[in-house]
């Protein structure tokens, strides 16, 4: 019996030698593809600190990463060689001595032991060989010799470590390290490395876990015993270490696949989708996401929606971008990724919606750059029309004169549209187009309604725009991966305009607060938006270096009267901002590169430089050579006869006259004050006589005909209303005289309209002149039916 067994062993050895010769001949012409070719791999998506966000399955439903050998812990590599194949770097792929020893033990009545080298094990794994029979073992050895002839030892070792089984559907040390120990393979500790080194010998029984009395998952008994035996051999080579021996005796905690993290699902889906478009699937995708901030956002969103559930608010999206490098540090696409009721798997941060008033800051920033206004410029919140477009304020009221800062923070529509109508190129449409807003229609399609939310933007696009303000006017792309380059960006606004606009937004009091009491300690620049029909509620702003965008609504567009920006989204915005500050995130305003700005004193009533009679003065930011500059004319002295108390005309005589200061408001603003019941010290009758008022007032301003409007009339004699002519006048003016191409048309009291029937079609130059000779002109286009 023994002679027969020896004969079989000899025949097997002779067959191995024959295979060696044949293999050396064949591999000369055998193709040499990379060992990783055709192997489907998983991707570990990591946060900015290298912590796992998600571990994807490979195409064959296995967890597998292909890591370069240098990315695998040297401790693990040494432990594997010590346990599996100490002579790996010396044999030609087949170790005859190991085979003889294994055959003698197996067929000689001893214990069944393996004689396979790492190269032979790789051959079995790569070609899925059945090696329990002698023919199968011979094929395995032939394949091993083929591998040795074609590839280097390091290539073979790398391939084995990436294909070795580690229990269930886990293959390779990269996947095993991430899944079991939540670390990359290069950072494995000695206890972890030894556990992984022994697991491929029998991955299924040794890969099983046990749960202790405290519910902690630890190594199974057989795996723990195998690890201890390997540590004993390790200690023989490296010396005893009492501290390490104590660590080896402690239970080694593991994480089963059922507890793999599934964090920031919308963000991870976004990153993986972009990576698929590139056609590459790296083993690791590092991202700028901050897991701590992501969890903070998720907690705040859940708490806010619980409070608002009674009002039918059940969904929100939040995006936070670090403007310093444009990395997306937190993204919550919906309130609950798993909730089909709200279509939770939709990523709301990528969906375009009506932005309401959140685009208004950019109207003011463009106007600052074009010299149209500064933060204290007084604008008119009065009934206005722009062709057929007649905007209204949200509350249906008019505030009269408001500063640009007040108009922006109180979200007054009419001043915003007025400012937008005066912009040259670039205007808001140009800015949105150049910033990459998708699916824009033509500028004519939107008209002036674009500034009030007539278009659509996504939270991602809005975050880029607000980062433009935070980073000195430079437009840069968002970064979803750590490897995405930090671009310098395109200079879209001046640093001065960006800084001044942010400063305006920082003066916006919090909801429910009468004053921005902590403005000096912790200023937050923020703006709300509410879409038409109460379908979207927004708040976007800058918190230190972070841009925060909050959207609330329903993905199906269902309206809800509770969807008002300042009431629904702003409380969530400030809840997140306050939590960021409480948890130690940097929230201090960032330094600006704006160098041309200066502080200048202005008259608060007009926003212009104060004259000698301005009673209340303040300061504002000003760009020399760019910002509009003139002396205020609202407050003017009027000469009063001391004997009669009436206006005194002629040269001022201090013996018989005194000066009294009155407010000279334009006619449209004066009407708003009167309608609102706001007292103003109006000029007395006769204040416009020569010498009475010592300061020249403002010229008329034509309000009708409208700009950019064509008028069509019949010229066949039929009766028609004609075209209305109207202009606002200074308080010292009573009449407006109208001229068409130099020909007198008629006159009207200041603020009232005059019906005019042109004598011909074509371009006609209209001129409005008050009794002081001040005038305004406008061209009108008349077409014939």
XYZ file of C-alpha atoms in Angstrom:
785
model
C 0.000 0.000 0.000
C 2.787 2.414 0.955
C 4.740 1.644 -2.256
C 1.706 2.519 -4.354
C 1.355 5.840 -2.573
C 5.025 6.627 -3.077
C 4.680 5.780 -6.743
C 1.790 8.199 -7.050
C 3.849 10.923 -5.383
C 6.778 10.317 -7.744
C 4.511 10.403 -10.796
C 3.025 13.703 -9.558
C 6.500 15.212 -9.149
C 7.515 14.084 -12.627
C 4.319 15.630 -13.978
C 5.190 18.911 -12.225
C 8.613 18.939 -13.869
C 7.047 18.285 -17.250
C 4.556 21.077 -16.652
C 7.412 23.406 -15.772
C 9.135 22.743 -19.085
C 5.925 23.105 -21.092
C 4.984 26.310 -19.264
C 8.372 27.928 -19.886
C 7.903 27.290 -23.608
C 4.278 28.447 -23.796
C 4.588 31.695 -21.845
C 7.021 33.035 -24.389
C 4.044 33.791 -26.654
C 1.276 33.964 -24.024
C -0.455 37.386 -23.689
C 0.351 39.309 -20.468
C -2.672 41.400 -19.432
C -2.564 43.113 -16.026
C -3.717 40.801 -13.281
C -6.374 43.366 -12.374
C -7.833 43.361 -15.889
C -11.491 42.425 -15.984
C -11.820 42.242 -12.201
C -14.898 44.237 -11.098
C -14.162 46.407 -8.091
C -15.977 48.252 -5.334
C -15.484 51.898 -4.415
C -15.076 53.234 -0.899
C -16.456 56.780 -0.753
C -14.707 58.641 2.064
C -15.235 61.899 3.906
C -12.536 64.545 4.299
C -10.957 62.641 7.195
C -10.933 59.299 5.391
C -13.972 57.883 7.182
C -16.252 55.605 5.202
C -19.467 57.090 3.815
C -20.426 54.121 1.648
C -18.817 50.944 0.324
C -20.318 49.936 -3.005
C -20.721 46.420 -4.350
C -18.731 45.403 -7.420
C -20.561 44.371 -10.577
C -20.495 40.722 -9.445
C -22.104 41.628 -6.099
C -18.903 41.266 -4.125
C -17.040 43.691 -1.950
C -13.632 43.960 -3.569
C -10.982 46.648 -3.962
C -7.816 46.474 -6.011
C -5.054 48.220 -4.111
C -1.419 48.671 -5.152
C 0.947 46.637 -3.018
C 2.453 49.774 -1.487
C -1.014 50.778 -0.205
C -1.244 47.618 1.894
C 0.185 47.538 5.398
C 3.720 46.064 5.542
C 2.677 44.332 8.765
C -0.120 42.536 6.959
C 2.140 41.580 4.047
C 4.703 40.072 6.409
C 2.011 38.269 8.413
C 0.518 36.719 5.262
C 3.898 35.457 4.107
C 4.641 34.106 7.573
C 1.360 32.245 7.687
C 0.896 31.191 4.079
C 4.190 31.000 2.206
C 7.466 31.885 3.904
C 9.490 30.962 0.792
C 7.283 32.926 -1.638
C 10.091 35.096 -2.984
C 12.366 32.043 -3.490
C 10.343 29.338 -5.249
C 9.251 29.341 -8.935
C 5.541 29.222 -8.122
C 5.462 25.624 -6.951
C 7.256 24.479 -3.819
C 8.180 20.784 -4.310
C 9.158 20.319 -0.679
C 5.811 21.658 0.515
C 4.009 19.431 -1.976
C 5.899 16.351 -0.850
C 5.236 17.146 2.796
C 1.533 17.765 2.115
C 1.184 14.621 0.010
C 2.990 12.500 2.568
C 0.790 13.741 5.362
C -2.451 13.579 3.419
C -1.925 10.183 1.771
C 0.223 8.738 4.541
C -2.535 8.735 7.099
C -1.596 11.988 8.759
C -3.466 15.284 8.976
C -4.714 16.808 5.735
C -2.509 19.846 5.105
C -2.067 22.133 2.128
C 1.030 22.470 0.004
C -0.152 25.298 -2.208
C 2.006 28.378 -2.576
C 0.539 31.888 -2.784
C 1.011 31.698 -6.538
C -0.961 28.458 -6.694
C -3.713 29.966 -4.537
C -3.838 32.967 -6.869
C -4.155 30.615 -9.851
C -7.103 28.883 -8.157
C -8.770 32.215 -7.383
C -8.116 33.796 -10.758
C -9.278 30.886 -12.907
C -11.816 29.447 -10.437
C -10.096 26.048 -10.498
C -11.298 22.837 -8.876
C -8.160 21.599 -7.110
C -9.355 18.745 -4.914
C -8.396 16.096 -7.455
C -4.937 15.261 -8.779
C -5.733 16.484 -12.333
C -7.099 19.693 -10.869
C -3.982 20.131 -8.761
C -1.807 19.619 -11.832
C -3.714 22.324 -13.725
C -3.293 24.597 -10.729
C 0.449 24.067 -10.699
C 0.666 24.691 -14.427
C -1.202 27.941 -14.040
C 1.042 28.922 -11.135
C 4.114 28.358 -13.266
C 2.501 30.425 -16.000
C 1.932 33.299 -13.573
C 5.516 33.153 -12.333
C 6.839 33.229 -15.865
C 4.695 36.214 -16.863
C 4.561 38.394 -13.760
C 6.870 39.621 -11.047
C 6.652 38.384 -7.478
C 5.242 41.721 -6.301
C 2.543 41.631 -8.995
C 1.535 38.138 -7.937
C 1.549 39.029 -4.248
C -0.517 42.140 -4.938
C -3.068 40.135 -6.929
C -3.368 37.493 -4.188
C -3.973 40.095 -1.493
C -6.688 41.672 -3.638
C -8.477 38.412 -4.483
C -8.133 36.413 -1.266
C -11.489 35.409 0.293
C -12.432 36.982 3.617
C -15.839 35.534 4.294
C -19.144 35.797 2.485
C -18.914 38.105 -0.494
C -15.830 39.949 0.789
C -12.650 39.604 -1.243
C -9.273 41.262 -0.833
C -7.600 42.935 2.098
C -8.815 46.390 1.042
C -12.466 45.447 1.370
C -11.876 43.353 4.497
C -10.025 46.165 6.288
C -12.721 48.696 5.440
C -15.627 46.445 6.339
C -14.350 44.682 9.442
C -12.193 47.377 11.008
C -13.236 50.644 9.291
C -9.656 51.513 8.327
C -7.729 51.551 5.047
C -5.500 48.537 4.460
C -2.354 50.639 4.924
C -3.363 51.549 8.516
C -4.069 48.101 9.951
C -2.770 47.434 13.441
C -0.928 44.202 14.267
C -3.958 42.505 15.907
C -6.096 43.423 12.874
C -3.439 42.360 10.377
C -2.966 38.969 12.031
C -6.722 38.351 11.967
C -6.865 39.073 8.246
C -3.766 36.988 7.571
C -5.341 33.756 8.871
C -8.856 34.289 7.519
C -8.341 33.182 3.856
C -7.309 29.677 4.995
C -10.947 28.934 5.818
C -12.856 32.167 5.324
C -16.352 30.942 6.018
C -15.946 29.254 9.416
C -13.323 31.658 10.609
C -15.151 34.640 9.229
C -18.099 34.057 11.472
C -18.609 36.430 14.376
C -19.962 36.062 17.858
C -21.867 38.577 19.895
C -20.825 38.917 23.529
C -23.063 39.742 26.470
C -22.798 43.469 25.738
C -23.840 43.008 22.134
C -20.332 43.624 20.769
C -19.370 41.706 17.616
C -16.007 39.944 18.051
C -13.950 37.200 16.394
C -15.214 33.628 16.438
C -13.388 31.051 18.510
C -11.584 29.327 15.643
C -10.418 32.596 14.114
C -9.221 33.833 17.494
C -7.232 30.625 18.042
C -5.636 30.798 14.597
C -4.678 34.409 15.193
C -3.052 33.566 18.523
C -0.976 30.801 16.931
C 0.216 33.200 14.252
C 1.087 35.797 16.886
C 3.226 33.242 18.663
C 5.220 32.705 15.470
C 5.379 36.483 14.957
C 6.722 36.966 18.493
C 9.440 34.379 17.827
C 10.725 36.494 14.969
C 10.174 39.978 16.424
C 10.580 39.331 20.121
C 8.073 39.271 22.938
C 6.145 42.475 23.673
C 4.124 42.428 26.894
C 1.936 45.341 25.828
C 1.159 43.757 22.458
C 0.503 40.396 24.098
C -2.052 42.076 26.329
C -3.706 43.673 23.324
C -3.833 40.345 21.539
C -5.669 38.823 24.499
C -8.432 41.467 24.268
C -11.532 40.846 22.112
C -11.110 42.317 18.618
C -14.230 44.196 17.604
C -15.457 43.836 14.055
C -18.230 45.300 11.974
C -20.351 42.936 9.881
C -21.518 43.930 6.408
C -25.023 44.507 7.736
C -23.709 47.537 9.604
C -21.828 49.225 6.787
C -22.406 52.991 6.826
C -24.853 54.589 4.402
C -24.161 58.271 5.068
C -25.062 61.334 3.005
C -26.778 59.155 0.376
C -27.670 61.972 -2.027
C -24.121 63.307 -1.910
C -22.578 59.875 -2.463
C -24.974 59.147 -5.343
C -23.960 62.478 -6.890
C -20.242 61.674 -6.562
C -20.583 58.142 -7.928
C -22.710 59.280 -10.877
C -20.091 61.870 -11.833
C -17.358 59.249 -11.513
C -19.235 56.842 -13.797
C -19.328 59.519 -16.480
C -15.535 59.610 -16.351
C -15.456 55.867 -17.037
C -13.190 55.098 -14.080
C -13.924 53.288 -10.820
C -11.120 53.881 -8.346
C -10.913 51.830 -5.148
C -11.309 54.995 -3.069
C -13.071 58.289 -3.685
C -12.050 60.943 -1.196
C -14.497 63.823 -0.806
C -14.548 67.118 1.103
C -17.699 66.100 3.008
C -17.534 66.685 6.773
C -19.379 63.817 8.475
C -19.734 65.756 11.714
C -21.364 68.674 9.917
C -23.508 66.306 7.848
C -24.916 64.679 10.983
C -25.498 68.114 12.521
C -27.564 69.147 9.483
C -29.566 65.925 9.526
C -30.416 66.356 13.215
C -31.497 69.966 12.729
C -33.648 69.148 9.715
C -35.437 66.327 11.551
C -36.079 68.519 14.606
C -37.346 71.409 12.485
C -39.730 69.245 10.467
C -41.109 67.673 13.627
C -41.985 71.159 14.886
C -43.513 72.140 11.555
C -45.393 68.910 10.823
C -48.731 70.413 11.860
C -48.353 72.996 9.066
C -47.819 70.340 6.428
C -44.067 70.886 6.049
C -42.382 67.520 5.571
C -39.402 67.987 3.277
C -36.236 70.072 3.036
C -32.901 70.187 1.233
C -29.720 71.688 2.666
C -26.384 72.373 0.998
C -23.272 73.743 2.728
C -20.163 74.761 0.798
C -16.823 75.856 2.218
C -16.136 78.932 0.100
C -12.396 78.744 0.824
C -11.928 75.749 -1.476
C -15.522 75.343 -2.792
C -15.779 71.867 -1.274
C -19.273 70.556 -0.560
C -19.048 69.799 3.164
C -22.691 68.832 3.824
C -25.532 67.854 1.512
C -28.983 66.649 2.442
C -31.040 66.140 -0.701
C -34.300 65.369 1.110
C -35.582 64.948 4.626
C -35.409 61.137 4.411
C -33.777 59.141 1.614
C -35.877 56.086 2.528
C -39.282 57.858 2.582
C -41.108 57.144 -0.689
C -43.991 59.351 0.428
C -41.887 62.472 -0.151
C -39.903 60.940 -3.050
C -36.969 60.866 -0.656
C -34.410 59.572 -3.143
C -34.742 62.741 -5.224
C -31.780 65.049 -4.674
C -33.383 68.421 -4.087
C -30.047 70.249 -4.132
C -29.717 69.486 -7.855
C -33.354 70.294 -8.748
C -34.152 73.661 -10.289
C -36.928 75.638 -8.587
C -38.151 79.208 -8.563
C -35.725 81.068 -6.265
C -38.082 83.844 -5.179
C -36.091 86.847 -3.953
C -32.817 85.023 -3.303
C -31.330 86.517 -6.494
C -31.923 90.124 -5.437
C -28.482 90.569 -3.828
C -26.874 90.153 -7.239
C -28.951 92.959 -8.720
C -27.549 95.293 -6.093
C -24.003 93.945 -6.489
C -24.104 94.574 -10.240
C -25.545 98.062 -9.663
C -22.744 98.859 -7.194
C -20.144 97.836 -9.774
C -21.842 99.935 -12.455
C -21.953 103.037 -10.285
C -25.730 103.030 -9.953
C -25.877 103.018 -6.154
C -24.148 102.450 -2.837
C -25.661 100.803 0.283
C -27.242 104.069 1.520
C -28.629 105.213 -1.841
C -32.305 106.078 -1.405
C -34.629 104.222 -3.782
C -38.315 104.751 -4.430
C -40.802 102.151 -3.277
C -43.775 103.694 -5.068
C -46.348 102.492 -7.622
C -44.380 101.905 -10.817
C -44.809 100.346 -14.229
C -42.313 99.091 -16.764
C -44.180 98.758 -19.990
C -46.915 96.231 -19.410
C -45.147 94.951 -16.307
C -46.350 96.453 -13.017
C -44.577 94.759 -10.083
C -46.061 94.736 -6.610
C -44.612 94.184 -3.177
C -45.401 91.032 -1.247
C -47.542 92.959 1.269
C -49.236 95.104 -1.396
C -47.955 98.313 0.241
C -45.442 101.002 -0.608
C -42.770 102.318 1.733
C -41.751 105.486 -0.087
C -38.023 106.261 0.176
C -35.919 103.310 1.332
C -32.177 102.838 1.273
C -30.723 100.142 -0.951
C -29.835 98.155 2.177
C -33.381 98.397 3.524
C -34.890 97.557 0.144
C -32.720 94.440 -0.120
C -33.223 93.184 3.427
C -36.948 93.947 3.480
C -37.193 92.316 0.048
C -39.041 95.210 -1.578
C -39.868 94.234 -5.139
C -40.333 97.640 -6.775
C -36.903 99.051 -5.858
C -35.284 95.797 -7.001
C -37.027 95.937 -10.376
C -36.123 99.629 -10.689
C -32.466 98.833 -10.060
C -32.600 95.910 -12.513
C -34.128 98.134 -15.214
C -31.160 100.505 -14.996
C -28.442 97.874 -15.316
C -26.204 97.819 -18.323
C -24.386 94.672 -19.375
C -23.761 92.515 -17.487
C -27.271 92.350 -16.078
C -28.771 89.580 -13.963
C -29.459 87.375 -16.976
C -25.837 87.682 -18.102
C -24.650 86.792 -14.599
C -26.836 83.674 -14.406
C -25.813 82.550 -17.871
C -22.113 83.075 -17.202
C -22.351 81.264 -13.854
C -23.616 78.126 -15.573
C -27.300 78.119 -14.597
C -28.863 75.378 -16.698
C -31.823 75.516 -19.055
C -32.094 79.296 -19.224
C -34.554 80.608 -21.769
C -33.929 83.884 -23.601
C -33.552 87.175 -21.728
C -36.703 88.469 -23.417
C -38.668 85.524 -22.045
C -37.987 86.586 -18.457
C -37.723 90.358 -18.717
C -37.519 92.184 -15.409
C -39.462 89.411 -13.634
C -36.229 87.395 -13.475
C -35.123 89.306 -10.376
C -38.313 88.298 -8.534
C -37.913 84.572 -9.186
C -39.180 84.353 -12.747
C -36.485 81.813 -13.629
C -35.336 78.609 -11.973
C -32.089 77.724 -10.200
C -30.965 74.793 -8.099
C -29.492 75.025 -4.590
C -26.156 73.989 -6.113
C -26.297 76.908 -8.551
C -27.445 79.302 -5.842
C -24.581 78.195 -3.580
C -22.084 79.048 -6.323
C -23.575 82.518 -6.621
C -23.456 83.205 -2.889
C -19.889 81.893 -2.782
C -19.190 84.570 -5.385
C -20.009 87.154 -2.700
C -18.017 85.327 -0.039
C -14.866 85.044 -2.171
C -14.377 88.565 -3.485
C -16.469 88.266 -6.612
C -14.749 85.248 -8.160
C -17.004 82.552 -9.627
C -15.681 79.027 -9.035
C -17.126 75.525 -9.505
C -18.228 73.337 -6.613
C -15.910 70.523 -5.592
C -17.488 67.149 -4.812
C -14.217 65.169 -4.760
C -10.996 65.959 -2.967
C -9.073 65.546 -6.201
C -11.135 68.202 -7.978
C -8.819 71.171 -8.579
C -9.243 74.364 -6.566
C -9.692 76.805 -9.410
C -8.934 80.500 -9.124
C -12.209 81.231 -10.850
C -13.506 84.043 -13.019
C -13.681 87.616 -11.756
C -17.399 88.291 -12.105
C -17.858 91.083 -9.545
C -15.319 93.439 -8.056
C -14.124 92.569 -4.532
C -15.611 95.895 -3.433
C -19.096 95.108 -4.785
C -19.003 91.625 -3.255
C -17.942 92.993 0.135
C -20.532 95.800 0.151
C -23.361 93.439 -0.815
C -22.407 90.994 1.944
C -22.257 93.889 4.397
C -25.777 94.905 3.364
C -27.046 91.348 3.942
C -25.358 91.174 7.353
C -27.533 94.069 8.508
C -30.663 91.971 8.082
C -32.152 91.200 11.544
C -32.984 87.618 12.362
C -36.609 86.496 12.114
C -38.511 87.721 15.156
C -35.794 90.199 16.082
C -36.312 93.932 15.796
C -32.578 94.621 15.644
C -29.486 92.717 14.678
C -28.333 92.910 18.269
C -25.369 90.560 17.869
C -24.292 91.960 14.497
C -20.901 93.082 15.751
C -20.194 89.777 17.522
C -21.403 87.312 14.917
C -22.714 88.765 11.643
C -24.540 86.463 9.253
C -25.355 87.527 5.701
C -28.658 85.989 4.639
C -31.575 86.388 2.251
C -34.926 84.654 1.993
C -37.060 83.791 -1.004
C -40.647 82.689 -1.573
C -41.790 81.448 -4.955
C -45.050 82.405 -6.576
C -47.958 80.320 -5.302
C -46.138 79.319 -2.085
C -44.369 76.335 -3.641
C -40.821 77.008 -2.469
C -39.350 78.598 0.654
C -35.672 79.520 0.602
C -32.963 80.975 2.789
C -29.422 81.364 1.489
C -26.516 83.056 3.158
C -22.916 83.155 4.290
C -21.926 81.908 7.754
C -18.236 82.641 8.219
C -16.507 80.873 5.314
C -19.527 78.623 4.712
C -22.311 79.158 2.187
C -25.560 77.655 3.486
C -28.595 77.115 1.249
C -31.896 75.847 2.688
C -34.894 74.903 0.555
C -38.275 73.728 1.803
C -41.218 72.569 -0.238
C -42.618 69.525 -2.021
C -40.918 67.836 -4.958
C -44.255 67.603 -6.769
C -44.723 71.381 -6.583
C -47.744 71.233 -4.292
C -48.445 74.711 -2.820
C -48.663 75.384 0.891
C -49.343 78.818 2.444
C -46.783 77.939 5.134
C -44.001 77.912 2.519
C -42.769 81.443 3.179
C -39.024 81.918 3.224
C -38.727 83.943 6.412
C -41.183 81.721 8.313
C -40.341 78.225 7.057
C -36.742 78.162 5.792
C -35.081 80.945 7.813
C -35.620 79.279 11.241
C -33.953 76.111 9.911
C -31.113 78.173 8.425
C -30.399 79.857 11.762
C -30.815 76.602 13.665
C -28.021 75.129 11.555
C -25.876 78.273 11.865
C -26.266 78.386 15.650
C -25.414 74.692 15.934
C -22.304 75.178 13.788
C -21.143 77.914 16.131
C -21.938 75.852 19.239
C -20.002 72.840 17.929
C -16.879 74.823 17.178
C -17.050 75.355 13.434
C -15.371 78.524 12.214
C -18.047 81.181 11.737
C -16.099 84.462 11.826
C -16.393 86.620 8.675
C -13.529 86.114 6.248
C -11.061 88.796 5.238
C -11.667 90.621 1.962
C -9.232 91.773 -0.694
C -11.346 94.863 -1.415
C -8.914 97.785 -1.261
C -10.756 100.671 -2.921
C -13.634 101.078 -0.482
C -13.945 103.953 1.938
C -16.414 105.112 4.545
C -18.210 108.326 3.674
C -20.751 110.457 5.547
C -24.210 110.744 3.994
C -27.534 112.360 4.761
C -29.760 109.519 5.967
C -32.895 110.935 4.342
C -31.480 111.009 0.821
C -28.370 108.847 0.840
C -26.397 111.698 -0.729
C -23.617 113.791 0.725
C -25.100 115.910 3.520
C -25.698 119.596 2.899
C -25.556 122.157 5.667
C -29.191 121.602 6.617
C -29.310 117.764 6.824
C -30.453 116.956 10.393
C -29.452 113.257 10.516
C -26.214 111.867 9.134
C -24.694 108.416 8.927
C -21.927 106.529 7.157
C -21.843 104.082 4.293
C -19.341 102.266 2.117
C -18.287 104.062 -1.029
C -16.073 103.231 -4.048
C -14.257 106.414 -5.113
C -14.661 107.046 -8.799
C -17.463 104.483 -9.116
C -20.221 105.092 -6.558
C -22.668 107.901 -7.378
C -21.907 111.149 -5.617
C -23.913 114.342 -5.267
C -25.019 116.707 -2.524
C -28.407 116.108 -0.926
C -31.232 118.513 -1.880
C -34.037 117.139 0.306
C -33.512 119.620 3.149
C -33.511 123.239 2.023
C -33.807 126.533 3.863
C -36.711 128.832 3.035
C -36.663 132.560 3.827
C -39.567 133.564 6.105
C -40.634 137.153 6.783
C -40.364 137.596 10.555
C -43.258 140.102 10.611
C -45.832 138.170 8.569
C -44.604 134.577 8.928
C -44.953 134.094 5.182
C -42.424 133.189 2.536
C -40.159 136.122 1.746
C -38.938 136.469 -1.815
C -35.885 138.361 -2.924
C -32.451 138.707 -1.381
C -32.146 137.474 2.180
C -32.199 140.241 4.813
C -31.304 138.976 8.299
C -32.966 142.021 9.851
C -36.413 141.068 8.525
C -36.093 137.390 7.610
C -35.256 134.045 9.162
C -34.425 130.692 7.619
C -36.513 127.588 8.201
C -35.573 124.162 6.835
C -38.207 122.144 4.962
C -38.197 118.751 3.210
C -38.542 118.929 -0.582
C -39.696 115.467 -1.652
C -40.569 114.457 -5.224
C -44.268 114.361 -5.986
C -44.573 110.548 -6.093
C -42.928 110.148 -2.701
C -44.990 112.987 -1.244
C -48.152 111.108 -2.258
C -46.912 107.929 -0.550
C -46.240 109.860 2.667
C -49.702 111.378 2.544
C -51.370 107.993 1.894
C -49.450 106.441 4.769
C -50.246 109.299 7.130
C -46.539 110.013 7.686
C -45.956 113.644 8.701
C -43.435 115.591 6.668
C -42.563 119.282 6.951
C -43.752 120.291 3.519
C -42.600 123.578 1.980
C -45.064 126.450 2.530
C -46.915 128.015 -0.416
C -44.665 130.306 -2.393
C -41.454 128.526 -1.460
C -40.615 128.297 -5.148
C -40.466 132.051 -5.669
C -37.116 133.629 -6.563
C -34.804 133.771 -3.595
C -37.099 131.942 -1.182
C -35.478 128.514 -1.476
C -31.725 128.774 -1.505
C -31.022 125.343 -2.971
C -31.909 124.094 -6.419
C -34.061 120.992 -6.416
C -34.205 117.951 -8.696
C -35.251 117.846 -12.330
C -38.491 116.100 -13.330
C -38.287 112.367 -13.995
C -40.461 110.962 -16.771
C -42.417 107.888 -15.657
C -44.668 107.582 -18.755
C -44.317 106.662 -21.605
C -42.587 103.505 -20.406
C -39.068 102.548 -21.366
C -38.492 99.761 -23.885
C -42.140 99.894 -24.995
C -43.604 100.362 -28.466
C -46.989 102.110 -28.790
C -49.401 101.287 -31.620
C -52.040 103.862 -32.638
C -54.514 104.471 -35.412
C -53.930 107.527 -37.579
C -57.229 107.438 -39.482
C -59.094 109.935 -37.321
C -60.910 107.493 -35.081
C -61.249 108.367 -31.402
C -58.663 106.881 -29.055
C -57.145 107.654 -25.670
C -53.633 108.386 -26.908
C -50.490 108.014 -24.834
C -50.275 109.118 -21.201
C -47.465 111.529 -20.326
C -46.449 111.697 -16.641
C -43.451 112.802 -14.619
C -42.532 113.145 -10.960
C -41.365 116.581 -9.839
C -39.461 118.133 -6.992
C -41.405 119.648 -4.152
C -40.540 123.153 -5.369
C -42.152 122.546 -8.757
C -45.858 122.824 -9.538
C -46.171 122.447 -13.316
C -44.666 120.234 -16.001
C -44.535 121.428 -19.622
C -44.377 118.766 -22.325
C -42.668 119.012 -25.717
C -42.567 116.483 -28.588
C -39.630 116.931 -30.978
C -39.420 120.505 -29.700
C -43.103 121.290 -30.283
C -45.233 122.244 -27.296
C -47.797 119.559 -26.352
C -49.383 120.779 -23.124
C -48.903 121.118 -19.407
C -49.960 119.197 -16.309
C -49.693 119.576 -12.572
C -46.690 117.737 -11.148
C -47.478 114.080 -10.635
C -50.547 114.095 -12.915
C -50.725 112.686 -16.427
C -51.516 114.348 -19.742
C -53.098 112.527 -22.703
C -51.122 112.990 -25.904
C -51.974 111.999 -29.462
C -48.870 111.984 -31.678
C -49.159 113.532 -35.098
C -47.128 110.764 -36.729
C -45.570 107.346 -36.261
C -41.857 106.826 -35.711
C -39.297 107.779 -33.072
C -40.304 110.893 -31.158
C -38.211 112.744 -28.557
C -40.296 113.826 -25.547
C -39.143 116.476 -23.073
C -40.650 117.395 -19.678
C -39.697 120.817 -18.241
C -40.692 122.320 -14.877
C -41.085 126.035 -14.177
C -37.479 126.255 -12.983
C -36.174 125.093 -16.371
C -35.091 121.660 -15.168
C -35.912 118.895 -17.631
C -35.866 115.209 -18.490
C -36.015 113.530 -21.901
C -37.115 110.169 -23.253
C -37.519 108.672 -26.698
C -40.750 106.881 -27.547
C -41.449 104.591 -30.515
C -44.919 104.945 -32.085
C -46.149 102.471 -34.677
C -49.228 102.692 -36.896
C -51.779 99.903 -37.129
